[in-house]
CSV table of C-alpha atoms in Angstrom, one decimal:
chain,number,residue,atom,x,y,z
H,1128,UNK,CA,8.4,-21.3,10.6
H,1129,UNK,CA,7.2,-24.2,10.2
H,1130,UNK,CA,3.8,-23.2,11.1
H,1131,UNK,CA,1.7,-19.8,9.5
H,1132,UNK,CA,3.8,-18.0,11.8
H,1133,UNK,CA,3.3,-13.8,13.2
H,1134,UNK,CA,6.1,-11.3,14.1
H,1135,UNK,CA,5.0,-7.9,15.1
H,1136,UNK,CA,7.8,-5.0,15.3
H,1137,UNK,CA,6.1,-2.5,17.6
H,1138,UNK,CA,8.8,-0.2,16.1
H,1139,UNK,CA,10.4,0.6,12.7
H,1140,UNK,CA,11.7,-2.3,9.8
H,1141,UNK,CA,15.0,-0.6,8.8
H,1142,UNK,CA,17.1,-3.1,6.0
H,1143,UNK,CA,20.3,-1.8,4.6
H,1144,UNK,CA,21.4,-4.9,3.2
H,1145,UNK,CA,21.2,-8.7,3.5
H,1146,UNK,CA,18.3,-10.9,2.4
H,1147,UNK,CA,14.8,-10.4,4.7
H,1148,UNK,CA,12.6,-13.9,4.2
H,1149,UNK,CA,9.7,-13.9,5.8
H,1150,UNK,CA,8.5,-17.3,5.0
H,1151,UNK,CA,7.5,-20.9,6.6
H,1152,UNK,CA,9.2,-24.1,6.2
H,1153,UNK,CA,5.4,-25.6,5.5
H,1154,UNK,CA,5.0,-24.3,2.1
H,1155,UNK,CA,1.1,-23.8,2.8
H,1156,UNK,CA,1.6,-22.1,5.9
H,1157,UNK,CA,1.5,-17.8,5.2
H,1158,UNK,CA,3.8,-15.8,7.2
H,1159,UNK,CA,2.5,-12.1,8.7
H,1160,UNK,CA,4.2,-9.2,9.6
H,1161,UNK,CA,2.7,-6.2,11.9
H,1162,UNK,CA,4.7,-3.2,11.5
H,1163,UNK,CA,4.2,-0.3,13.6
H,1164,UNK,CA,6.5,1.5,12.6
H,1165,UNK,CA,8.4,3.0,9.3
H,1166,UNK,CA,9.5,1.0,6.6
H,1167,UNK,CA,12.5,2.0,5.7
H,1168,UNK,CA,14.9,0.3,3.2
H,1169,UNK,CA,18.2,1.1,1.5
H,1170,UNK,CA,19.5,-2.0,0.5
H,1171,UNK,CA,19.1,-5.9,0.8
H,1172,UNK,CA,16.2,-7.9,-0.3
H,1173,UNK,CA,12.6,-8.3,1.4
H,1174,UNK,CA,11.5,-11.6,0.3
H,1175,UNK,CA,8.7,-14.5,1.4
H,1176,UNK,CA,9.9,-16.9,-0.9
H,1177,UNK,CA,6.7,-19.5,-0.3
H,1178,UNK,CA,5.6,-20.9,-3.4
H,1179,UNK,CA,2.2,-21.8,-2.2
H,1180,UNK,CA,1.1,-19.5,0.1
H,1181,UNK,CA,0.9,-15.5,0.0
H,1182,UNK,CA,2.8,-13.9,3.1
H,1183,UNK,CA,1.6,-10.7,4.7
H,1184,UNK,CA,3.1,-7.2,5.7
H,1185,UNK,CA,0.4,-5.1,7.7
H,1186,UNK,CA,1.0,-2.1,8.6
H,1187,UNK,CA,-0.3,-0.9,11.8
H,1188,UNK,CA,1.0,2.1,13.3
H,1189,UNK,CA,-0.1,5.8,12.4
H,1190,UNK,CA,1.7,8.1,11.2
H,1191,UNK,CA,3.6,5.8,10.3
H,1192,UNK,CA,6.7,5.8,5.8
H,1193,UNK,CA,6.9,3.1,3.5
H,1194,UNK,CA,10.7,4.5,1.9
H,1195,UNK,CA,12.1,2.5,-0.4
H,1196,UNK,CA,14.8,4.6,-2.0
H,1197,UNK,CA,17.3,1.1,-2.8
H,1198,UNK,CA,17.8,-2.8,-2.5
H,1199,UNK,CA,14.9,-5.4,-3.9
H,1200,UNK,CA,11.2,-6.3,-3.0
H,1201,UNK,CA,10.3,-9.1,-4.3
H,1202,UNK,CA,6.7,-9.4,-3.9
H,1203,UNK,CA,5.0,-12.0,-5.3
H,1204,UNK,CA,4.1,-14.0,-2.2
H,1205,UNK,CA,3.0,-10.6,-1.2
H,1206,UNK,CA,-0.1,-9.3,0.6
H,1207,UNK,CA,0.0,-5.5,2.0
H,1208,UNK,CA,-2.4,-4.4,4.3
H,1209,UNK,CA,-3.0,-0.9,6.1
H,1210,UNK,CA,-5.0,-1.9,8.9
H,1211,UNK,CA,-8.3,0.2,10.5
H,1212,UNK,CA,-6.9,2.3,12.1
H,1213,UNK,CA,-3.4,2.9,11.0
H,1214,UNK,CA,-1.8,5.9,8.3
H,1215,UNK,CA,1.1,5.3,6.4
H,1216,UNK,CA,2.5,8.4,4.1
H,1217,UNK,CA,4.5,6.3,0.7
H,1218,UNK,CA,8.1,8.5,0.2
H,1219,UNK,CA,8.2,5.9,-2.7
H,1220,UNK,CA,6.1,4.1,-4.8
H,1221,UNK,CA,4.4,0.3,-3.3
H,1222,UNK,CA,5.2,-2.2,-5.4
H,1223,UNK,CA,2.3,-5.5,-6.0
H,1224,UNK,CA,2.5,-8.4,-7.6
H,1225,UNK,CA,0.2,-10.1,-9.5
H,1226,UNK,CA,-2.7,-13.0,-7.7
H,1227,UNK,CA,-1.2,-10.2,-4.8
H,1228,UNK,CA,-3.2,-7.5,-3.0
H,1229,UNK,CA,-2.9,-3.9,-2.3
H,1230,UNK,CA,-5.9,-3.3,0.9
H,1231,UNK,CA,-6.2,-0.1,2.4
H,1232,UNK,CA,-9.2,-0.2,5.4
H,1233,UNK,CA,-6.4,2.4,7.5
H,1234,UNK,CA,-5.6,5.6,5.6
H,1235,UNK,CA,-3.0,5.4,2.8
H,1236,UNK,CA,-1.5,9.1,2.1
H,1237,UNK,CA,-0.2,8.6,-1.7
H,1238,UNK,CA,1.3,12.2,-2.4
H,1239,UNK,CA,2.7,11.9,-5.6
H,1240,UNK,CA,4.1,8.2,-5.1
H,1241,UNK,CA,1.5,5.3,-6.4
H,1242,UNK,CA,0.3,1.6,-5.7
H,1243,UNK,CA,2.1,0.0,-8.8
H,1244,UNK,CA,2.3,-3.6,-10.3
H,1245,UNK,CA,1.0,-6.1,-11.4
H,1246,UNK,CA,-2.0,-6.4,-8.7
H,1247,UNK,CA,-5.0,-5.6,-7.3
H,1248,UNK,CA,-6.0,-2.5,-4.8
H,1249,UNK,CA,-8.8,-1.9,-2.6
H,1250,UNK,CA,-9.7,0.8,-0.7
H,1251,UNK,CA,-12.0,-0.1,2.1
H,1252,UNK,CA,-15.2,1.2,3.7
H,1253,UNK,CA,-14.0,3.3,6.0
H,1254,UNK,CA,-10.4,3.8,4.3
H,1255,UNK,CA,-8.6,6.3,3.8
H,1256,UNK,CA,-7.2,7.6,0.1
H,1257,UNK,CA,-4.9,10.4,0.6
H,1258,UNK,CA,-4.8,11.6,-3.6
H,1259,UNK,CA,-2.3,13.3,-4.6
H,1260,UNK,CA,-1.5,13.7,-8.5
H,1261,UNK,CA,-2.7,16.1,-10.4
H,1262,UNK,CA,-4.7,13.0,-12.7
H,1263,UNK,CA,-6.3,11.7,-9.2
H,1264,UNK,CA,-7.4,8.5,-9.4
H,1265,UNK,CA,-7.9,6.9,-12.9
H,1266,UNK,CA,-8.1,3.1,-14.6
H,1267,UNK,CA,-4.5,4.0,-16.7
H,1268,UNK,CA,-2.2,2.0,-15.0
H,1269,UNK,CA,0.7,4.4,-16.7
H,1270,UNK,CA,-0.9,8.0,-14.5
H,1271,UNK,CA,-2.7,8.4,-10.7
H,1272,UNK,CA,-2.3,7.0,-7.7
H,1273,UNK,CA,-3.7,3.7,-8.2
H,1274,UNK,CA,-1.7,2.6,-11.1
H,1275,UNK,CA,-1.7,-1.7,-11.0
H,1276,UNK,CA,-3.0,-3.5,-13.8
H,1277,UNK,CA,-4.8,-5.7,-11.8
H,1278,UNK,CA,-8.6,-5.4,-10.3
H,1279,UNK,CA,-9.0,-1.8,-8.4
H,1280,UNK,CA,-11.5,-1.3,-5.8
H,1281,UNK,CA,-12.6,1.9,-4.5
H,1282,UNK,CA,-15.6,1.7,-1.9
H,1283,UNK,CA,-18.6,4.1,-2.4
H,1284,UNK,CA,-18.0,3.6,2.3
H,1285,UNK,CA,-14.5,5.3,1.6
H,1286,UNK,CA,-13.6,8.7,1.9
H,1287,UNK,CA,-11.2,10.5,-0.1
H,1288,UNK,CA,-9.1,13.3,0.0
H,1289,UNK,CA,-7.2,14.8,-2.5
H,1290,UNK,CA,-4.5,17.0,-0.9
H,1291,UNK,CA,-2.0,17.6,-3.7
H,1292,UNK,CA,0.2,20.8,-3.8
H,1293,UNK,CA,-1.1,21.6,-7.8
H,1294,UNK,CA,-4.9,21.5,-9.7
H,1295,UNK,CA,-6.2,18.0,-9.7
H,1296,UNK,CA,-8.4,15.8,-11.1
H,1297,UNK,CA,-10.9,13.5,-9.6
H,1298,UNK,CA,-10.4,11.2,-12.2
H,1299,UNK,CA,-12.4,8.6,-13.5
H,1300,UNK,CA,-12.1,6.4,-10.7
H,1301,UNK,CA,-14.2,8.2,-7.8
H,1302,UNK,CA,-17.0,7.0,-7.4
H,1303,UNK,CA,-20.7,8.8,-8.3
H,1304,UNK,CA,-21.2,8.0,-4.7
H,1305,UNK,CA,-18.3,8.4,-1.4
H,1306,UNK,CA,-18.8,8.7,2.6
H,1307,UNK,CA,-16.1,12.0,2.5
H,1308,UNK,CA,-14.7,13.9,0.2
H,1309,UNK,CA,-12.3,16.2,1.5
H,1310,UNK,CA,-10.6,18.9,-1.3
H,1311,UNK,CA,-7.8,20.1,1.2
H,1312,UNK,CA,-6.8,23.3,-0.8
H,1313,UNK,CA,-8.7,25.0,-3.8
H,1314,UNK,CA,-6.2,25.6,-7.0
H,1315,UNK,CA,-6.7,28.9,-9.0
């Protein structure tokens, strides 16, 4: 589109080949893609070629999954969001590029996967982070469920759920005060 366009997909976004380009013809206009279902990429390219203004991918559905088994995400101009009331489980790592963000207002269940890249991560007030890594959430970009090299913001009004299948450390990034802390299993 020539202006800032919001596209809403109530169901799944499935990319098996070709190029899905989230770009406006006028570079000052950002595009938004609302996904109510799962994101499943097994080939092709997902891109926002806008060189001036970043577009947004907003997950709006509950109980949904992010899967990228093959293909390319060119995330140079993509901000990722898990909206309030939405829940997303990572089946693969979620990449975030330099100068871009992953913002969690709903629930992000990482399992053993991670948010990766040179961008930033924010768990907002009222958001929930499901932590499955044995390292928890750390300040090191090579371990834990949040492995971005940009800024990491963990709200003290956020919710933290440790739900791994093996012994877990909290990691050095868990705030000293949190809204809710859940330990999914006791490990001996």
